[in-house]
Short mmCIF file of C-alpha atoms in Angstrom, two decimals:
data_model
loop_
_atom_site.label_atom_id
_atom_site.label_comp_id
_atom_site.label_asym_id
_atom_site.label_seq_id
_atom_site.Cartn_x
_atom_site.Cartn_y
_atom_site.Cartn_z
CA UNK A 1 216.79 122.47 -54.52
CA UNK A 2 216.69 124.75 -57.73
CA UNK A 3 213.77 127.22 -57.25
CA UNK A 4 214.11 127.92 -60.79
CA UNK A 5 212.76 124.39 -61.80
CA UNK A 6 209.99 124.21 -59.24
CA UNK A 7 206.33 123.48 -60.39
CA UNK A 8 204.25 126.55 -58.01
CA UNK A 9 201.35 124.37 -58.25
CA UNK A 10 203.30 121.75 -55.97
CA UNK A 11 203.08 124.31 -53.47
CA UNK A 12 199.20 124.96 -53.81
CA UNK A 13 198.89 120.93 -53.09
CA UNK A 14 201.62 120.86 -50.17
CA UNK A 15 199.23 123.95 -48.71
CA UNK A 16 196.00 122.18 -48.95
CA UNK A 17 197.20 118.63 -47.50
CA UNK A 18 198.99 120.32 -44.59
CA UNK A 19 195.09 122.46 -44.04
CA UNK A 20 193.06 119.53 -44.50
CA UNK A 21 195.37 116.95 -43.20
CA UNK A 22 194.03 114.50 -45.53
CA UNK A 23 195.04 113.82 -48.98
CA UNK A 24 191.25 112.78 -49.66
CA UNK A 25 189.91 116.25 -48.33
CA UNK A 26 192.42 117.91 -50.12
CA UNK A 27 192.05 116.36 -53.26
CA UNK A 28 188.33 117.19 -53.34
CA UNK A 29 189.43 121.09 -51.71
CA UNK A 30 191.85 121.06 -55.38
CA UNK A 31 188.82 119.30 -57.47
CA UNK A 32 192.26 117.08 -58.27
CA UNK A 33 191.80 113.19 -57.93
CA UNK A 34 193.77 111.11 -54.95
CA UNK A 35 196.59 109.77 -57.28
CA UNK A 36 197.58 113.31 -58.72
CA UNK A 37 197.62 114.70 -54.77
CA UNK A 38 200.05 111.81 -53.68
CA UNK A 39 202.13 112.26 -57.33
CA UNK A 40 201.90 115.91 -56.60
CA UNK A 41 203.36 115.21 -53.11
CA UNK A 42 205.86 112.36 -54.06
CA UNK A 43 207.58 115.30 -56.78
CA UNK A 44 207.06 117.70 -54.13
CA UNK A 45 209.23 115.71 -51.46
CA UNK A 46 211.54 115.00 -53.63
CA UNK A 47 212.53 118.57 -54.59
CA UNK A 48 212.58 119.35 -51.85
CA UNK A 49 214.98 116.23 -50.05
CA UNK A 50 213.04 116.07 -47.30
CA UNK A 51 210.11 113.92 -45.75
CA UNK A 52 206.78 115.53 -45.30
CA UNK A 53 203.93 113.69 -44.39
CA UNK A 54 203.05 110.27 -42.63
CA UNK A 55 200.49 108.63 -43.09
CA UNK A 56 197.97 107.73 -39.97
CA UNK A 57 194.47 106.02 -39.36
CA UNK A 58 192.47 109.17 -40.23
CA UNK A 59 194.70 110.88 -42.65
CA UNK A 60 198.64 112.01 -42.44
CA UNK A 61 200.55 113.82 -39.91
CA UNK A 62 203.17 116.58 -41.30
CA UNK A 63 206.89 116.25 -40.19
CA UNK A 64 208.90 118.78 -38.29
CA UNK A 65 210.34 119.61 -41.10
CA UNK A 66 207.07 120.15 -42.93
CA UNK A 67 205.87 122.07 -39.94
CA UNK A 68 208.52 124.40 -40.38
CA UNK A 69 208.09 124.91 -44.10
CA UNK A 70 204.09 125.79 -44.38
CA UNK A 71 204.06 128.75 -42.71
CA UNK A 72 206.26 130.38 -45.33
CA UNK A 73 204.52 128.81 -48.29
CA UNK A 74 201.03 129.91 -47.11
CA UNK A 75 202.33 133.99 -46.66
CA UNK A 76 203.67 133.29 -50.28
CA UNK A 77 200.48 131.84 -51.46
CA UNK A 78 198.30 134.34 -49.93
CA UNK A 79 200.28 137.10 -51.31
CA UNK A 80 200.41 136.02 -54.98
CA UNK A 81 196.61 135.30 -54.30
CA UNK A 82 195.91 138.55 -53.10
CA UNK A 83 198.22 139.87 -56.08
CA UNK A 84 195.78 138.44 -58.91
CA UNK A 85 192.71 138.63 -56.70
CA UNK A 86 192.04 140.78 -54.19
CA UNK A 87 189.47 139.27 -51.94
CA UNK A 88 186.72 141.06 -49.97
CA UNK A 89 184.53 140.19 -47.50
CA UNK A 90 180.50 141.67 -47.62
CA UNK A 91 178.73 140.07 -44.21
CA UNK A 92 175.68 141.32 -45.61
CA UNK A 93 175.59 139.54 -48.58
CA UNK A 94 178.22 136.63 -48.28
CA UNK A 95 176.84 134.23 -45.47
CA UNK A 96 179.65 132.60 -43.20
CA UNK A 97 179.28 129.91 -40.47
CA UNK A 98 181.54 129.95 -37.38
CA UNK A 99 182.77 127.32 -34.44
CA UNK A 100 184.02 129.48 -31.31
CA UNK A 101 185.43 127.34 -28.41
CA UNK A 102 185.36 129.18 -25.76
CA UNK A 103 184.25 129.01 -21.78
CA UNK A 104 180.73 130.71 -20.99
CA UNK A 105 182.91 133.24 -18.96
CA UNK A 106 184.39 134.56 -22.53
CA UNK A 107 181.08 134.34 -24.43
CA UNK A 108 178.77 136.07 -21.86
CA UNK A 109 181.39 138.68 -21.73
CA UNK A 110 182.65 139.11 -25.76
CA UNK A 111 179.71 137.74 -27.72
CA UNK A 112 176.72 139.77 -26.67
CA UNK A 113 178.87 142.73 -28.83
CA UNK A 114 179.57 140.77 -31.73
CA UNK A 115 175.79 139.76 -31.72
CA UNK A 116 174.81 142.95 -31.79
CA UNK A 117 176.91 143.72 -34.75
CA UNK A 118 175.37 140.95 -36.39
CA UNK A 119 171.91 142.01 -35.95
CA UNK A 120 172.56 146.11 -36.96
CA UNK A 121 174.54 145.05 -40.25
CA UNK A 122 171.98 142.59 -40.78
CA UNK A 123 175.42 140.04 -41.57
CA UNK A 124 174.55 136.85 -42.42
CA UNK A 125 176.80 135.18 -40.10
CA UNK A 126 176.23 132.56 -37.75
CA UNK A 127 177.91 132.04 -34.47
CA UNK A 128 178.36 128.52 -33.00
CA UNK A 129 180.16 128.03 -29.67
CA UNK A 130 181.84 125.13 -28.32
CA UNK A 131 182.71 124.12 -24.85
CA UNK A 132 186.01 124.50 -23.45
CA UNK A 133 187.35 121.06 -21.76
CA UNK A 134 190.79 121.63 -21.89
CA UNK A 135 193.17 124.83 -21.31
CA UNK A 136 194.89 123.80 -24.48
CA UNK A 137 193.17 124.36 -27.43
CA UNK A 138 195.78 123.88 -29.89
CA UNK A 139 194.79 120.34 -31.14
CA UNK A 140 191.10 121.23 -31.75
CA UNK A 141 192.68 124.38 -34.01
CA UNK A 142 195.26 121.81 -35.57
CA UNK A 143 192.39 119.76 -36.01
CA UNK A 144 189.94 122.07 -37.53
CA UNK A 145 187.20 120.99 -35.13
CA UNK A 146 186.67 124.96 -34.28
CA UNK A 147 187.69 128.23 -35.90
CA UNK A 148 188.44 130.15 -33.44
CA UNK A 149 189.56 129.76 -29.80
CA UNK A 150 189.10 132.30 -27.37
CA UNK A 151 190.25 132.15 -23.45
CA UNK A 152 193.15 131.75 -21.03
CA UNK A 153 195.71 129.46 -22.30
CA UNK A 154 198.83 129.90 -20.93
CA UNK A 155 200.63 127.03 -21.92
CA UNK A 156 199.64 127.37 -25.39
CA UNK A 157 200.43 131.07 -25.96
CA UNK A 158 203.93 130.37 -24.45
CA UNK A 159 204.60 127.50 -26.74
CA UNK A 160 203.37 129.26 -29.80
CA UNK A 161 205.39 132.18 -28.86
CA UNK A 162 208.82 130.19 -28.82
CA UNK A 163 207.89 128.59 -31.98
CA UNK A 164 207.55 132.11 -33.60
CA UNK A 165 206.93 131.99 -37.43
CA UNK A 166 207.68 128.75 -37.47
CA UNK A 167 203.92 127.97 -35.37
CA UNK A 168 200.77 126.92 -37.53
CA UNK A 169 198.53 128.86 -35.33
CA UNK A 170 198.72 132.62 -34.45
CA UNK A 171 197.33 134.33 -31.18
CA UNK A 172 196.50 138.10 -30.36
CA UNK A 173 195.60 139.09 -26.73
CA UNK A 174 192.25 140.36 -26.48
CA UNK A 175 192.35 141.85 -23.12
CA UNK A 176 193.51 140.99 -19.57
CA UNK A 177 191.50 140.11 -15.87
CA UNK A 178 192.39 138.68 -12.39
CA UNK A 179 191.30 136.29 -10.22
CA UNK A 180 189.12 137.49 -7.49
CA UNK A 181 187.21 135.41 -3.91
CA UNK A 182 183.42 135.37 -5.08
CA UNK A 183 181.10 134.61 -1.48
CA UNK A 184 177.11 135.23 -1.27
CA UNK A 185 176.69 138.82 0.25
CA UNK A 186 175.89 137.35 3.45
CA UNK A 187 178.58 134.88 4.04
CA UNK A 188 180.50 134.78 7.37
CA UNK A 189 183.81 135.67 5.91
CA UNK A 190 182.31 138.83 3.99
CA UNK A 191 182.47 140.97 6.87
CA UNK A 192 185.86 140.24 7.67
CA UNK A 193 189.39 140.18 6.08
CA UNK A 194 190.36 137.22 3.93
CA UNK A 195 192.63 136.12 5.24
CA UNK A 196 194.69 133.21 3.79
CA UNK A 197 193.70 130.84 7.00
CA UNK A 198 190.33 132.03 6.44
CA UNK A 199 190.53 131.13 2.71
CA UNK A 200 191.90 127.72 3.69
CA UNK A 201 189.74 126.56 6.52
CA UNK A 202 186.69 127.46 4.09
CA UNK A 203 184.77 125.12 1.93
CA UNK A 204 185.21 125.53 -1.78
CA UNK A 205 183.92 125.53 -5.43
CA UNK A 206 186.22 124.58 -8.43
CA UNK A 207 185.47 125.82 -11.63
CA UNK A 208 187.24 122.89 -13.93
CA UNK A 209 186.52 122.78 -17.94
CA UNK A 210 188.49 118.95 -17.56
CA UNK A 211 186.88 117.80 -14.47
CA UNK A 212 190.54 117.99 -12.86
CA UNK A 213 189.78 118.22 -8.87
CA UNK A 214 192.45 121.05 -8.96
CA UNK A 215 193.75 124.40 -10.62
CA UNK A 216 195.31 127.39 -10.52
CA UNK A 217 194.67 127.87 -7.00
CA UNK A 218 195.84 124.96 -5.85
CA UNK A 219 199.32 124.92 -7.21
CA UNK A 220 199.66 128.29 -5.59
CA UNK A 221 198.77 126.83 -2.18
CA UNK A 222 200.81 123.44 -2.67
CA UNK A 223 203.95 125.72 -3.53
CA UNK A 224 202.57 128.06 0.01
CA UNK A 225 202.81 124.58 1.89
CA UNK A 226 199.03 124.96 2.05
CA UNK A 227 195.65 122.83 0.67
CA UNK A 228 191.97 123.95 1.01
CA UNK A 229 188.91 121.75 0.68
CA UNK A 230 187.14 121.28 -2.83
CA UNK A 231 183.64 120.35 -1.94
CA UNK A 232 181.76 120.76 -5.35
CA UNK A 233 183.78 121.02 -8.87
CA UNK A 234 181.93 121.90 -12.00
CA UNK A 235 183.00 123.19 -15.51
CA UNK A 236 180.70 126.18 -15.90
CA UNK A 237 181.13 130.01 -14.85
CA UNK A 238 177.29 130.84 -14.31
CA UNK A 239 177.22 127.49 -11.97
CA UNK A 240 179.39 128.51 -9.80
CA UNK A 241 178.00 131.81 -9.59
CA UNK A 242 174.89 130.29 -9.15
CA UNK A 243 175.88 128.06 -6.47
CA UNK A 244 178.14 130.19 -4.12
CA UNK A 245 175.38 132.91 -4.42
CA UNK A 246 173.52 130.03 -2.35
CA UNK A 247 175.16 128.27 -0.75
CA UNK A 248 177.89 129.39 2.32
CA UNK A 249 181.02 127.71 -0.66
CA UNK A 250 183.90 129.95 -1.90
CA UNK A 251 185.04 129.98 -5.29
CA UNK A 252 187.17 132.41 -7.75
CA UNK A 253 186.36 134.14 -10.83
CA UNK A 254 187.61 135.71 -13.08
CA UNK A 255 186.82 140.09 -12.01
CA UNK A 256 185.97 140.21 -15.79
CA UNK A 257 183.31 137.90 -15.54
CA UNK A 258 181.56 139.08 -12.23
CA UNK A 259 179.25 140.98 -13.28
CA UNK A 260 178.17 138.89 -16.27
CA UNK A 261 176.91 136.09 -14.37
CA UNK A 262 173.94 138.29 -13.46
CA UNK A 263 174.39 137.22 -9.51
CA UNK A 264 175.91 140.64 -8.86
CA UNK A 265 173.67 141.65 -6.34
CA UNK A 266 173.69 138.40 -4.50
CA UNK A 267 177.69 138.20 -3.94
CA UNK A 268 181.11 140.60 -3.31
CA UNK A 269 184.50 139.63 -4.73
CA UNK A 270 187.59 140.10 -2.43
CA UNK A 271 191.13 140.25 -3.06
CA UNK A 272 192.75 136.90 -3.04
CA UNK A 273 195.16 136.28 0.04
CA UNK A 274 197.60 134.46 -2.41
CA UNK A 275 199.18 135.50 -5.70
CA UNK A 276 198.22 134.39 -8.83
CA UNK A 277 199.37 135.45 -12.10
CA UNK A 278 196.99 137.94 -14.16
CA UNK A 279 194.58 136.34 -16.89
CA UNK A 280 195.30 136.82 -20.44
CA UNK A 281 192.22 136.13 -22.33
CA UNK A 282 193.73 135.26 -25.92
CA UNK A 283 192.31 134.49 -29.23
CA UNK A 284 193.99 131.49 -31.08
CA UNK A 285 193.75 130.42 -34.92
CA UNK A 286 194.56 128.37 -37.11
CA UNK A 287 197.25 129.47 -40.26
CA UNK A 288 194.86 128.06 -42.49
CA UNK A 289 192.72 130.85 -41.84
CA UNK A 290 195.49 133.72 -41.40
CA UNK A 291 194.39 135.63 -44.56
CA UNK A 292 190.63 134.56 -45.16
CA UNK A 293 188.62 137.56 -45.18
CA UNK A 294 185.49 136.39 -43.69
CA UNK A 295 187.40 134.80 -40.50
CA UNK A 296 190.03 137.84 -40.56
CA UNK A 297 185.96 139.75 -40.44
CA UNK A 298 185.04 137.82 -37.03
CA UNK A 299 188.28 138.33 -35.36
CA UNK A 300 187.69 141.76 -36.07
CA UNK A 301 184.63 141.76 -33.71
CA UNK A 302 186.37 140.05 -31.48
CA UNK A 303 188.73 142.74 -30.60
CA UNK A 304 186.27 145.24 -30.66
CA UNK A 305 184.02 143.24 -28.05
CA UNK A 306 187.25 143.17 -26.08
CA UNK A 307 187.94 146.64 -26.22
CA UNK A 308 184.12 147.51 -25.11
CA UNK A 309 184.54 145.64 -22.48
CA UNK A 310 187.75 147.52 -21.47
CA UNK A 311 186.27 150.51 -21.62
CA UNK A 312 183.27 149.73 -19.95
CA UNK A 313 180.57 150.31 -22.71
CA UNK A 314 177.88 148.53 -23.13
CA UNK A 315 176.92 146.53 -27.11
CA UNK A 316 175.04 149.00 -28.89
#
């Protein structure tokens, strides 16, 4: 390819098909008509000498090789954007609506900050969360069915970081947690040691966004040579604080989330008699939105609802 003969405005097309993933959204995105987007395209592939797209049911899907090539476009993009016009970001004057997917563990512990932000700088921003079903987000990012992702996702952190610049989404840790016992106050096994017999032989509550009968626990214990009994299983935090505060059930929590679910006084957390690997609570985007001010404005508040929580202050 001879980068002195390339048409830029190729690459402002390529960009918006591979953010909408649709050339009919991205067409209307480029106030450009259908046939110029897939001309635009055609010229682009073949400059380039590679495929890029395919086409599927509900738009097109971009090839490995297109995967690999948008991240560097966008940073060039932004940067000549940013060059001829600086963009800013006024939350009290420029409104902005926003899809968080997140578990209620995450929002009753991060959002009650960024909600008072909200209200003292009188932004006009609006907040909508999204449930959690999966511990993979990365499709509903890919598929720009939420803005923002916020939880533990192993899986998808340790994909994203192997990709490296090369991945279409980006990640920052927001702050870290671990996995505590929650029992009522007055449960049998509360004045005792936990033991892990005593964690076995007792009845259970799963929290499961997918409606999995297992998790983290349980591979632990399979790999132990051990199993426990999963009695009730429901996707919600503040359920199964609601429920084991009671009811004579186990179930574990996140430490971070304890004292959120407002049943503090009605249960204790004890150490877990296994080992399980430390919660990461991450935040996940979308490239697409990498250098938009008003998003880069709400990830801001993100991180400093994270770091309140570290320290222990309460939203002022």
């Amino acid at each position: 390819m001879n980068f002195l003969t390339l048409d830029l405005n190729l690459l402002r097309v390529f960009d918006a098909v591979m953010a909408e993933r649709s050339i009919t959204r991205a067409a209307d995105r480029l106030a450009l008509t259908q046939p110029a987007v897939s001309n635009a395209l055609k010229r682009f592939r073949e400059t380039v000498g590679e495929d890029l797209l395919t086409r599927e049911a509900h738009g097109v899907r971009p090839t490995p090789y297109a995967e690999r090539l948008w991240p560097q476009v966008r940073v060039a993009l932004a940067r000549l954007r940013d060059a001829f016009e600086p963009q800013e970001f006024d939350p009290r004057t420029a409104s902005a609506n926003f899809r968080i997917a997140t578990a209620d563990a995450s929002a009753a512990t991060l959002l009650p900050s960024v909600i008072a932000e909200i209200e003292q700088s009188q932004a006009q921003v609006n907040l909508r969360v999204l449930p959690l079903t999966t511990r993979d987000p990365r499709g509903l990012l890919e598929r720009d069915e939420v803005d923002v992702a916020v939880g533990y996702f192993p899986e998808a952190v340790a994909a994203l970081v192997a990709q490296g610049d090369d991945a279409s989404l980006r990640h920052r840790r927001l702050h870290q947690s671990e996995y505590v016992c929650v029992m009522r106050r007055d449960h049998p096994l509360a004045k005792e040691p936990l033991t892990l017999d005593r964690f076995c032989e007792a009845h259970h509550l799963l929290v499961s966004f997918s409606g999995r009968p297992h998790g983290f626990v349980d591979q632990a214990l399979i790999a132990a040579g051990r199993s426990r009994r999963i009695v009730l299983t429901v996707n919600q935090f503040f359920t199964a604080g609601r429920v084991v505060a009671q009811s004579d059930l186990l179930t574990v929590l996140p430490a971070s989330f304890v004292d959120a679910t407002g049943y503090r006084s009605a249960v204790v957390e004890r150490p877990l008699p296994l080992r399980l690997a430390r919660i990461h609570v991450e935040m996940l985007w979308h490239l697409r939105h990498d250098d938009d001010p008003a998003h880069q404005w709400l990830r801001s508040r993100l991180v400093e609802a994270a770091q309140l929580l570290v320290s222990g202050r309460p939203a002022s």
